PDB file of C-alpha atoms in Angstrom:
ATOM      1  CA  MET A  19     120.388  81.142  59.811  1.00 63.00           C
ATOM      2  CA  SER A  20     118.210  80.792  62.951  1.00 84.00           C
ATOM      3  CA  TRP A  21     116.008  79.026  59.649  1.00 88.00           C
ATOM      4  CA  LEU A  22     118.569  76.564  60.199  1.00 87.00           C
ATOM      5  CA  VAL A  23     118.696  75.866  63.801  1.00 89.00           C
ATOM      6  CA  VAL A  24     113.853  75.811  63.390  1.00 91.00           C
ATOM      7  CA  ALA A  25     114.450  72.985  60.984  1.00 89.00           C
ATOM      8  CA  ILE A  26     117.108  71.045  63.507  1.00 89.00           C
ATOM      9  CA  LEU A  27     114.376  71.222  66.159  1.00 91.00           C
ATOM     10  CA  ALA A  28     111.207  70.560  63.726  1.00 91.00           C
ATOM     11  CA  TYR A  29     113.090  67.659  62.296  1.00 88.00           C
ATOM     12  CA  PHE A  30     114.239  66.324  66.268  1.00 88.00           C
ATOM     13  CA  ILE A  31     110.257  66.871  67.305  1.00 90.00           C
ATOM     14  CA  PHE A  32     109.167  65.152  63.729  1.00 85.00           C
ATOM     15  CA  ALA A  33     112.144  61.683  64.932  1.00 82.00           C
ATOM     16  CA  VAL A  34     109.513  60.894  67.948  1.00 83.00           C
ATOM     17  CA  VAL A  35     106.170  61.533  66.212  1.00 84.00           C
ATOM     18  CA  PHE A  36     107.418  58.966  63.203  1.00 78.00           C
ATOM     19  CA  LEU A  37     108.117  56.495  65.366  1.00 77.00           C
ATOM     20  CA  ILE A  38     104.978  56.860  66.949  1.00 78.00           C
ATOM     21  CA  ASP A  39     102.874  57.163  63.301  1.00 73.00           C
ATOM     22  CA  LYS A  40     104.737  53.588  62.638  1.00 71.00           C
ATOM     23  CA  TYR A  41     103.962  52.835  66.148  1.00 70.00           C
ATOM     24  CA  LEU A  42     100.029  52.964  65.679  1.00 70.00           C
ATOM     25  CA  LEU A  43     100.053  52.601  61.511  1.00 63.00           C
ATOM     26  CA  VAL A  44     100.839  48.578  62.447  1.00 62.00           C
ATOM     27  CA  SER A  45      98.167  48.202  65.676  1.00 61.00           C
ATOM     28  CA  SER A  46      95.787  50.568  65.626  1.00 61.00           C
ATOM     29  CA  ILE A  47      94.485  52.256  62.750  1.00 60.00           C
ATOM     30  CA  LYS A  48      96.007  50.260  59.748  1.00 59.00           C
ATOM     31  CA  ASN A  49      94.136  52.201  57.218  1.00 63.00           C
ATOM     32  CA  PRO A  50      96.044  54.997  55.504  1.00 66.00           C
ATOM     33  CA  LYS A  51      93.046  56.754  54.657  1.00 66.00           C
ATOM     34  CA  LEU A  52      91.400  56.819  58.392  1.00 67.00           C
ATOM     35  CA  TYR A  53      94.733  58.037  59.071  1.00 66.00           C
ATOM     36  CA  THR A  54      95.478  60.712  57.246  1.00 72.00           C
ATOM     37  CA  PHE A  55      91.605  61.923  57.239  1.00 70.00           C
ATOM     38  CA  TYR A  56      92.348  61.436  61.369  1.00 68.00           C
ATOM     39  CA  THR A  57      95.381  63.971  61.028  1.00 70.00           C
ATOM     40  CA  GLY A  58      94.799  66.238  58.459  1.00 70.00           C
ATOM     41  CA  VAL A  59      90.923  67.385  60.142  1.00 70.00           C
ATOM     42  CA  LEU A  60      93.246  67.807  63.528  1.00 70.00           C
ATOM     43  CA  ARG A  61      94.947  70.686  61.169  1.00 71.00           C
ATOM     44  CA  VAL A  62      91.541  73.177  61.288  1.00 71.00           C
ATOM     45  CA  LEU A  63      92.592  73.595  65.651  1.00 74.00           C
ATOM     46  CA  ILE A  64      94.612  76.407  64.460  1.00 77.00           C
ATOM     47  CA  VAL A  65      91.934  78.570  64.042  1.00 75.00           C
ATOM     48  CA  VAL A  66      92.234  79.449  67.745  1.00 76.00           C
ATOM     49  CA  LEU A  67      95.311  81.326  67.057  1.00 74.00           C
ATOM     50  CA  ILE A  68      92.827  83.845  64.413  1.00 79.00           C
ATOM     51  CA  PRO A  69      91.533  85.886  67.827  1.00 79.00           C
ATOM     52  CA  PHE A  70      95.250  86.613  68.343  1.00 75.00           C
ATOM     53  CA  VAL A  71      96.548  87.625  64.792  1.00 77.00           C
ATOM     54  CA  ASP A  72      95.578  90.378  62.730  1.00 79.00           C
ATOM     55  CA  PHE A  73      93.293  87.361  60.710  1.00 80.00           C
ATOM     56  CA  LYS A  74      92.598  88.691  57.098  1.00 84.00           C
ATOM     57  CA  PHE A  75      91.335  88.420  53.726  1.00 86.00           C
ATOM     58  CA  PRO A  76      94.052  87.375  51.498  1.00 86.00           C
ATOM     59  CA  GLY A  77      93.042  88.180  48.221  1.00 88.00           C
ATOM     60  CA  VAL A  78      91.429  85.445  45.649  1.00 92.00           C
ATOM     61  CA  TYR A  79      94.682  83.817  44.462  1.00 93.00           C
ATOM     62  CA  GLN A  80      96.420  84.043  48.013  1.00 94.00           C
ATOM     63  CA  ILE A  81      93.657  81.655  48.938  1.00 94.00           C
ATOM     64  CA  ILE A  82      94.238  79.309  46.626  1.00 94.00           C
ATOM     65  CA  LEU A  83      97.761  79.179  46.804  1.00 94.00           C
ATOM     66  CA  SER A  84      96.888  78.613  50.811  1.00 94.00           C
ATOM     67  CA  PHE A  85      94.496  75.519  50.011  1.00 95.00           C
ATOM     68  CA  LEU A  86      96.627  74.018  47.862  1.00 95.00           C
ATOM     69  CA  ALA A  87      99.591  73.782  49.716  1.00 94.00           C
ATOM     70  CA  GLY A  88      97.552  72.692  52.268  1.00 92.00           C
ATOM     71  CA  GLY A  89      95.357  70.497  49.890  1.00 92.00           C
ATOM     72  CA  PHE A  90      99.337  69.363  48.604  1.00 94.00           C
ATOM     73  CA  PHE A  91     100.642  68.414  52.442  1.00 90.00           C
ATOM     74  CA  VAL A  92      97.545  66.439  52.729  1.00 89.00           C
ATOM     75  CA  LEU A  93      98.288  63.840  49.818  1.00 90.00           C
ATOM     76  CA  ALA A  94     101.624  63.466  50.144  1.00 91.00           C
ATOM     77  CA  LEU A  95     100.808  62.658  54.055  1.00 86.00           C
ATOM     78  CA  PHE A  96      98.480  60.200  52.659  1.00 86.00           C
ATOM     79  CA  TRP A  97     101.034  58.676  50.064  1.00 88.00           C
ATOM     80  CA  PHE A  98     103.455  58.754  53.580  1.00 84.00           C
ATOM     81  CA  PHE A  99     100.970  56.937  55.396  1.00 81.00           C
ATOM     82  CA  LYS A 100     100.360  54.206  52.856  1.00 82.00           C
ATOM     83  CA  GLY A 101     104.101  53.358  52.749  1.00 82.00           C
ATOM     84  CA  LEU A 102     104.586  52.964  56.042  1.00 74.00           C
ATOM     85  CA  SER A 103     101.510  50.601  56.214  1.00 73.00           C
ATOM     86  CA  LEU A 104     102.552  48.437  53.683  1.00 76.00           C
ATOM     87  CA  PHE A 105     106.301  48.969  53.682  1.00 73.00           C
ATOM     88  CA  GLU A 106     109.535  49.107  55.815  1.00 69.00           C
ATOM     89  CA  PRO A 107     109.979  52.413  56.871  1.00 66.00           C
ATOM     90  CA  SER A 108     113.868  51.980  55.439  1.00 62.00           C
ATOM     91  CA  ARG A 109     111.876  51.098  52.067  1.00 67.00           C
ATOM     92  CA  ILE A 110     109.787  54.805  52.375  1.00 75.00           C
ATOM     93  CA  VAL A 111     112.153  57.123  53.938  1.00 73.00           C
ATOM     94  CA  PRO A 112     115.686  56.686  51.755  1.00 72.00           C
ATOM     95  CA  ALA A 113     114.037  57.145  49.109  1.00 77.00           C
ATOM     96  CA  ILE A 114     111.096  60.441  50.271  1.00 81.00           C
ATOM     97  CA  GLY A 115     113.999  61.890  52.001  1.00 77.00           C
ATOM     98  CA  GLY A 116     116.584  62.073  48.838  1.00 80.00           C
ATOM     99  CA  ALA A 117     113.887  63.478  46.292  1.00 85.00           C
ATOM    100  CA  ILE A 118     111.625  65.886  47.813  1.00 88.00           C
ATOM    101  CA  PRO A 119     114.554  68.838  48.342  1.00 88.00           C
ATOM    102  CA  VAL A 120     115.508  67.191  44.407  1.00 88.00           C
ATOM    103  CA  PHE A 121     112.133  68.717  43.804  1.00 91.00           C
ATOM    104  CA  THR A 122     111.669  71.668  45.747  1.00 91.00           C
ATOM    105  CA  PHE A 123     115.303  72.890  44.342  1.00 89.00           C
ATOM    106  CA  LEU A 124     114.226  71.410  40.704  1.00 90.00           C
ATOM    107  CA  PHE A 125     110.595  73.809  40.821  1.00 91.00           C
ATOM    108  CA  VAL A 126     112.215  76.629  42.675  1.00 90.00           C
ATOM    109  CA  LEU A 127     114.351  77.004  39.808  1.00 88.00           C
ATOM    110  CA  ILE A 128     111.883  76.607  37.514  1.00 90.00           C
ATOM    111  CA  ILE A 129     109.305  79.061  38.407  1.00 88.00           C
ATOM    112  CA  SER A 130     111.898  81.580  39.275  1.00 85.00           C
ATOM    113  CA  ALA A 131     113.213  81.586  35.773  1.00 81.00           C
ATOM    114  CA  GLY A 132     117.023  80.649  37.357  1.00 77.00           C
ATOM    115  CA  LYS A 133     117.121  83.515  39.280  1.00 79.00           C
ATOM    116  CA  GLU A 134     116.311  81.828  42.633  1.00 81.00           C
ATOM    117  CA  ILE A 135     120.471  79.451  42.208  1.00 82.00           C
ATOM    118  CA  PRO A 136     122.322  78.852  45.878  1.00 82.00           C
ATOM    119  CA  ALA A 137     126.224  79.753  45.918  1.00 80.00           C
ATOM    120  CA  PRO A 138     128.019  77.032  44.391  1.00 83.00           C
ATOM    121  CA  ARG A 139     130.108  76.139  47.835  1.00 84.00           C
ATOM    122  CA  ASP A 140     125.478  75.589  48.642  1.00 84.00           C
ATOM    123  CA  LEU A 141     125.058  73.572  46.838  1.00 86.00           C
ATOM    124  CA  LEU A 142     127.943  71.504  47.492  1.00 88.00           C
ATOM    125  CA  ALA A 143     126.558  71.280  51.026  1.00 86.00           C
ATOM    126  CA  LEU A 144     122.559  70.347  49.403  1.00 86.00           C
ATOM    127  CA  LEU A 145     124.094  67.549  47.534  1.00 88.00           C
ATOM    128  CA  ILE A 146     126.032  66.110  50.067  1.00 88.00           C
ATOM    129  CA  LEU A 147     123.270  66.663  52.684  1.00 85.00           C
ATOM    130  CA  ILE A 148     120.321  64.416  50.464  1.00 85.00           C
ATOM    131  CA  CYS A 149     123.289  61.760  50.174  1.00 84.00           C
ATOM    132  CA  GLY A 150     123.826  61.596  54.228  1.00 82.00           C
ATOM    133  CA  SER A 151     120.457  61.363  54.485  1.00 77.00           C
ATOM    134  CA  VAL A 152     119.779  58.390  52.063  1.00 78.00           C
ATOM    135  CA  LEU A 153     122.759  56.346  53.297  1.00 79.00           C
ATOM    136  CA  ILE A 154     121.296  56.708  57.190  1.00 74.00           C
ATOM    137  CA  SER A 155     118.511  55.575  56.374  1.00 67.00           C
ATOM    138  CA  TYR A 156     119.458  52.598  53.858  1.00 69.00           C
ATOM    139  CA  GLU A 157     119.164  48.802  54.556  1.00 66.00           C
ATOM    140  CA  LYS A 158     121.224  46.841  51.376  1.00 64.00           C
ATOM    141  CA  ALA A 159     118.763  43.728  53.001  1.00 58.00           C
ATOM    142  CA  LYS A 160     115.697  44.924  51.851  1.00 59.00           C
ATOM    143  CA  LYS A 161     115.268  45.735  48.691  1.00 61.00           C
ATOM    144  CA  VAL A 162     113.176  48.433  46.918  1.00 60.00           C
ATOM    145  CA  SER A 163     109.862  47.628  44.807  1.00 68.00           C
ATOM    146  CA  PHE A 164     109.351  49.443  41.778  1.00 72.00           C
ATOM    147  CA  GLU A 165     105.963  49.704  44.348  1.00 79.00           C
ATOM    148  CA  SER A 166     107.569  51.282  47.058  1.00 78.00           C
ATOM    149  CA  LEU A 167     109.659  53.834  44.613  1.00 81.00           C
ATOM    150  CA  ARG A 168     106.075  54.933  42.742  1.00 87.00           C
ATOM    151  CA  ILE A 169     104.132  55.960  47.044  1.00 87.00           C
ATOM    152  CA  SER A 170     107.541  57.725  48.091  1.00 87.00           C
ATOM    153  CA  ILE A 171     108.187  58.865  44.915  1.00 90.00           C
ATOM    154  CA  THR A 172     104.850  60.222  44.448  1.00 92.00           C
ATOM    155  CA  ALA A 173     104.613  61.758  48.578  1.00 91.00           C
ATOM    156  CA  ALA A 174     107.512  63.579  47.712  1.00 91.00           C
ATOM    157  CA  PHE A 175     106.633  65.260  44.814  1.00 94.00           C
ATOM    158  CA  PHE A 176     103.471  67.034  46.622  1.00 95.00           C
ATOM    159  CA  LEU A 177     105.563  67.582  49.910  1.00 91.00           C
ATOM    160  CA  ALA A 178     107.461  69.522  46.863  1.00 93.00           C
ATOM    161  CA  ILE A 179     105.026  70.917  45.824  1.00 94.00           C
ATOM    162  CA  SER A 180     103.494  72.255  48.993  1.00 94.00           C
ATOM    163  CA  PHE A 181     106.721  73.637  50.455  1.00 92.00           C
ATOM    164  CA  VAL A 182     107.087  76.027  47.874  1.00 94.00           C
ATOM    165  CA  LEU A 183     103.027  77.014  47.283  1.00 95.00           C
ATOM    166  CA  ALA A 184     104.025  77.378  51.161  1.00 94.00           C
ATOM    167  CA  LYS A 185     106.980  79.971  50.554  1.00 94.00           C
ATOM    168  CA  TYR A 186     105.436  81.971  48.376  1.00 93.00           C
ATOM    169  CA  VAL A 187     101.911  81.718  50.912  1.00 94.00           C
ATOM    170  CA  TYR A 188     105.044  83.713  53.429  1.00 93.00           C
ATOM    171  CA  LEU A 189     106.178  85.944  51.047  1.00 92.00           C
ATOM    172  CA  ALA A 190     102.695  88.144  50.582  1.00 91.00           C
ATOM    173  CA  GLN A 191     101.076  86.422  54.045  1.00 91.00           C
ATOM    174  CA  PRO A 192     102.605  87.180  57.983  1.00 90.00           C
ATOM    175  CA  PHE A 193     103.446  83.505  59.010  1.00 89.00           C
ATOM    176  CA  LEU A 194     100.274  82.760  61.344  1.00 88.00           C
ATOM    177  CA  GLN A 195      97.861  83.823  58.540  1.00 91.00           C
ATOM    178  CA  GLY A 196      99.074  82.462  55.853  1.00 91.00           C
ATOM    179  CA  LEU A 197     100.010  79.210  58.294  1.00 90.00           C
ATOM    180  CA  ILE A 198      95.777  79.305  58.955  1.00 89.00           C
ATOM    181  CA  TRP A 199      95.142  79.477  55.601  1.00 92.00           C
ATOM    182  CA  ILE A 200      97.000  76.615  54.636  1.00 92.00           C
ATOM    183  CA  ASN A 201      95.250  74.065  57.241  1.00 88.00           C
ATOM    184  CA  ILE A 202      91.860  75.097  56.165  1.00 89.00           C
ATOM    185  CA  GLY A 203      93.260  73.786  52.446  1.00 91.00           C
ATOM    186  CA  GLY A 204      94.690  71.148  54.398  1.00 88.00           C
ATOM    187  CA  PHE A 205      91.312  69.577  56.501  1.00 86.00           C
ATOM    188  CA  PHE A 206      88.629  70.925  53.948  1.00 88.00           C
ATOM    189  CA  THR A 207      90.903  67.990  51.525  1.00 88.00           C
ATOM    190  CA  ALA A 208      91.223  65.730  54.450  1.00 83.00           C
ATOM    191  CA  LEU A 209      87.454  65.499  54.648  1.00 81.00           C
ATOM    192  CA  LEU A 210      87.018  64.126  50.692  1.00 81.00           C
ATOM    193  CA  PHE A 211      88.990  60.822  52.358  1.00 76.00           C
ATOM    194  CA  LEU A 212      85.376  60.537  52.802  1.00 74.00           C
ATOM    195  CA  LEU A 213      84.109  59.937  50.268  1.00 75.00           C
ATOM    196  CA  SER A 214      85.689  56.576  50.278  1.00 68.00           C
ATOM    197  CA  LYS A 215      82.642  54.010  51.715  1.00 68.00           C
ATOM    198  CA  GLU A 216      85.903  51.892  53.384  1.00 64.00           C
ATOM    199  CA  ALA A 217      86.906  54.751  55.229  1.00 60.00           C
ATOM    200  CA  ARG A 218      83.832  55.880  56.651  1.00 61.00           C
ATOM    201  CA  ASP A 219      83.112  52.617  57.317  1.00 63.00           C
ATOM    202  CA  ASN A 220      86.025  52.486  59.196  1.00 63.00           C
ATOM    203  CA  LEU A 221      85.484  55.364  60.655  1.00 60.00           C
ATOM    204  CA  PHE A 222      82.199  54.535  62.864  1.00 55.00           C
ATOM    205  CA  GLN A 223      84.555  51.089  63.208  1.00 55.00           C
ATOM    206  CA  ILE A 224      87.495  52.190  64.329  1.00 54.00           C
ATOM    207  CA  LYS A 225      85.770  55.357  67.356  1.00 52.00           C
ATOM    208  CA  MET A 226      84.296  52.151  68.488  1.00 47.00           C
ATOM    209  CA  LEU A 227      86.998  50.376  68.942  1.00 49.00           C
ATOM    210  CA  MET A 228      90.164  52.369  70.282  1.00 56.00           C
ATOM    211  CA  SER A 229      90.436  52.136  73.547  1.00 62.00           C
ATOM    212  CA  LYS A 230      91.590  55.669  75.349  1.00 69.00           C
ATOM    213  CA  LYS A 231      95.034  54.482  76.052  1.00 68.00           C
ATOM    214  CA  THR A 232      95.161  54.578  72.065  1.00 70.00           C
ATOM    215  CA  ALA A 233      93.216  58.160  71.114  1.00 71.00           C
ATOM    216  CA  THR A 234      95.463  59.909  74.017  1.00 77.00           C
ATOM    217  CA  ILE A 235      98.917  58.493  72.138  1.00 77.00           C
ATOM    218  CA  PHE A 236      96.840  59.015  69.101  1.00 75.00           C
ATOM    219  CA  ILE A 237      95.814  62.873  70.202  1.00 78.00           C
ATOM    220  CA  SER A 238      98.876  63.346  71.508  1.00 82.00           C
ATOM    221  CA  ASN A 239     101.116  62.462  68.743  1.00 81.00           C
ATOM    222  CA  GLN A 240      98.786  65.039  66.016  1.00 78.00           C
ATOM    223  CA  ALA A 241      99.913  67.189  68.952  1.00 82.00           C
ATOM    224  CA  MET A 242     103.476  67.008  68.851  1.00 86.00           C
ATOM    225  CA  GLY A 243     102.862  66.658  64.692  1.00 83.00           C
ATOM    226  CA  ALA A 244     101.560  69.673  64.393  1.00 82.00           C
ATOM    227  CA  GLY A 245     103.853  71.331  66.564  1.00 86.00           C
ATOM    228  CA  ALA A 246     106.673  69.966  64.304  1.00 87.00           C
ATOM    229  CA  ALA A 247     105.052  70.984  61.045  1.00 85.00           C
ATOM    230  CA  ILE A 248     104.559  75.077  62.865  1.00 87.00           C
ATOM    231  CA  LEU A 249     108.036  74.971  63.060  1.00 90.00           C
ATOM    232  CA  GLN A 250     108.754  73.266  59.834  1.00 89.00           C
ATOM    233  CA  PHE A 251     106.960  75.780  58.120  1.00 88.00           C
ATOM    234  CA  TRP A 252     108.411  78.781  60.160  1.00 91.00           C
ATOM    235  CA  ALA A 253     111.674  77.412  58.852  1.00 92.00           C
ATOM    236  CA  ILE A 254     110.509  77.425  55.158  1.00 91.00           C
ATOM    237  CA  ALA A 255     109.260  80.777  55.556  1.00 90.00           C
ATOM    238  CA  LEU A 256     112.647  82.170  57.528  1.00 91.00           C
ATOM    239  CA  ALA A 257     114.439  80.986  54.551  1.00 89.00           C
ATOM    240  CA  PRO A 258     115.069  82.127  51.440  1.00 89.00           C
ATOM    241  CA  LEU A 259     113.927  81.115  48.233  1.00 87.00           C
ATOM    242  CA  ALA A 260     116.561  79.220  46.676  1.00 85.00           C
ATOM    243  CA  TYR A 261     118.026  77.632  50.074  1.00 87.00           C
ATOM    244  CA  LEU A 262     114.437  76.085  50.412  1.00 88.00           C
ATOM    245  CA  ALA A 263     115.452  72.407  48.874  1.00 87.00           C
ATOM    246  CA  PHE A 264     117.779  73.021  52.188  1.00 87.00           C
ATOM    247  CA  VAL A 265     114.866  72.957  54.243  1.00 88.00           C
ATOM    248  CA  ASN A 266     113.790  69.538  52.896  1.00 83.00           C
ATOM    249  CA  ALA A 267     117.288  68.606  52.944  1.00 84.00           C
ATOM    250  CA  LEU A 268     118.168  68.683  56.662  1.00 85.00           C
ATOM    251  CA  GLN A 269     115.862  65.775  56.960  1.00 78.00           C
ATOM    252  CA  GLY A 270     118.791  63.923  57.927  1.00 78.00           C
ATOM    253  CA  THR A 271     119.487  65.386  60.669  1.00 83.00           C
ATOM    254  CA  GLN A 272     115.694  63.973  61.164  1.00 79.00           C
ATOM    255  CA  TYR A 273     117.066  60.649  60.950  1.00 75.00           C
ATOM    256  CA  VAL A 274     120.120  60.998  63.018  1.00 79.00           C
ATOM    257  CA  PHE A 275     117.293  61.313  65.613  1.00 81.00           C
ATOM    258  CA  LEU A 276     115.317  58.957  64.693  1.00 74.00           C
ATOM    259  CA  LEU A 277     118.137  56.288  64.944  1.00 72.00           C
ATOM    260  CA  GLY A 278     118.853  56.996  68.374  1.00 74.00           C
ATOM    261  CA  LEU A 279     115.840  56.928  69.562  1.00 73.00           C
ATOM    262  CA  ALA A 280     115.212  53.697  67.550  1.00 68.00           C
ATOM    263  CA  VAL A 281     118.592  51.733  69.152  1.00 69.00           C
ATOM    264  CA  LEU A 282     116.739  51.915  71.658  1.00 71.00           C
ATOM    265  CA  LEU A 283     113.181  51.663  71.548  1.00 66.00           C
ATOM    266  CA  SER A 284     113.453  48.380  68.910  1.00 62.00           C
ATOM    267  CA  VAL A 285     114.570  46.163  72.339  1.00 61.00           C
ATOM    268  CA  LYS A 286     111.305  46.677  73.261  1.00 61.00           C
ATOM    269  CA  PHE A 287     109.181  47.749  70.626  1.00 57.00           C
ATOM    270  CA  PRO A 288     110.341  45.418  67.876  1.00 56.00           C
ATOM    271  CA  GLN A 289     107.204  46.409  65.792  1.00 52.00           C
ATOM    272  CA  ILE A 290     108.127  49.929  64.815  1.00 49.00           C
ATOM    273  CA  LEU A 291     111.354  49.972  64.198  1.00 50.00           C
ATOM    274  CA  LYS A 292     114.068  47.106  64.150  1.00 53.00           C
ATOM    275  CA  GLU A 293     117.647  48.272  63.621  1.00 51.00           C
ATOM    276  CA  GLU A 294     120.312  45.576  62.560  1.00 53.00           C
ATOM    277  CA  ILE A 295     123.742  46.283  64.474  1.00 57.00           C
ATOM    278  CA  SER A 296     125.964  45.294  63.163  1.00 63.00           C
ATOM    279  CA  ARG A 297     130.538  46.259  61.568  1.00 69.00           C
ATOM    280  CA  GLU A 298     128.739  47.298  58.552  1.00 73.00           C
ATOM    281  CA  VAL A 299     125.650  49.365  59.594  1.00 71.00           C
ATOM    282  CA  ILE A 300     127.205  50.654  62.060  1.00 73.00           C
ATOM    283  CA  PHE A 301     130.498  51.911  59.812  1.00 80.00           C
ATOM    284  CA  GLN A 302     127.208  53.711  56.852  1.00 79.00           C
ATOM    285  CA  LYS A 303     125.439  55.198  60.161  1.00 77.00           C
ATOM    286  CA  ILE A 304     128.858  56.363  60.506  1.00 81.00           C
ATOM    287  CA  THR A 305     129.784  57.532  57.224  1.00 86.00           C
ATOM    288  CA  ALA A 306     125.916  58.972  56.834  1.00 82.00           C
ATOM    289  CA  ILE A 307     126.835  61.381  60.399  1.00 83.00           C
ATOM    290  CA  LEU A 308     129.677  62.547  59.627  1.00 85.00           C
ATOM    291  CA  LEU A 309     128.174  63.465  55.910  1.00 85.00           C
ATOM    292  CA  ILE A 310     125.606  64.954  57.167  1.00 84.00           C
ATOM    293  CA  GLY A 311     127.923  67.163  60.373  1.00 83.00           C
ATOM    294  CA  ALA A 312     129.712  68.310  57.574  1.00 85.00           C
ATOM    295  CA  GLY A 313     127.366  69.336  55.211  1.00 82.00           C
ATOM    296  CA  LEU A 314     126.475  71.870  57.978  1.00 83.00           C
ATOM    297  CA  VAL A 315     128.783  72.755  58.294  1.00 81.00           C
ATOM    298  CA  LEU A 316     129.014  73.990  55.087  1.00 79.00           C
ATOM    299  CA  LEU A 317     126.198  75.588  55.128  1.00 76.00           C
ATOM    300  CA  ALA A 318     126.169  77.213  58.843  1.00 73.00           C
ATOM    301  CA  PHE A 319     130.304  78.486  58.206  1.00 69.00           C
TER     302      PHE A 319
END
């Protein structure tokens, strides 16, 4: 169960990264294509690890698989950032959090021809974790529109494909080698966003207008995000194939961390994430946390 601890640690860091992403998307880098470009291109920096690993050419099939895993991950980031730039997090996050483990479970089930299925008790844990993840980030007053749902489902679909492909990469390659090839694939996919004239024009404008403070925040946040992504992919590599969806379902812990951070920061930075405090909301959040806790207990023991 080491993958369980690694995944929870990754989602704690992702909670911090999420808040900073939202801040930058509403204040400094408002174009989701440009934000995805910067995020994806910086992923190539992982090549600095090549001298420290037994880096080899894994074969054409594995290269294609790795590049697809990285490419779909970057595409998922674009749809996620687009959702954050257009809608409140409460309209995007619950749908993504609920859909990713479902898509992942179905993909694994189909690819393995029904051979990779968790134990019945663990399936119950998966369902409880998904319910808790959706409930903790759902806001009754903010109805989900068709457009926000379309964006969320698209992001979740691409993320699920990326995670499943990454798992098959790690089944055939050492973790760090596979991670490097996946990130190289993400880098080349990010370059495709330069085909957009809007992104190219904004690229040079942002470079001229971005303050040192904003650049420092962005780069620091990307470094944290890279660390969290490495931990998340490590959890994927460690988890049994049948339990891959659980790595995604554990994202509910990220919302628990996010809730605590949002309550602390929403007073000073209300544009990042506003938290409504009422008896009904408190009851909803506590119920969600208890569900997530119950799912973790079932899964761990």
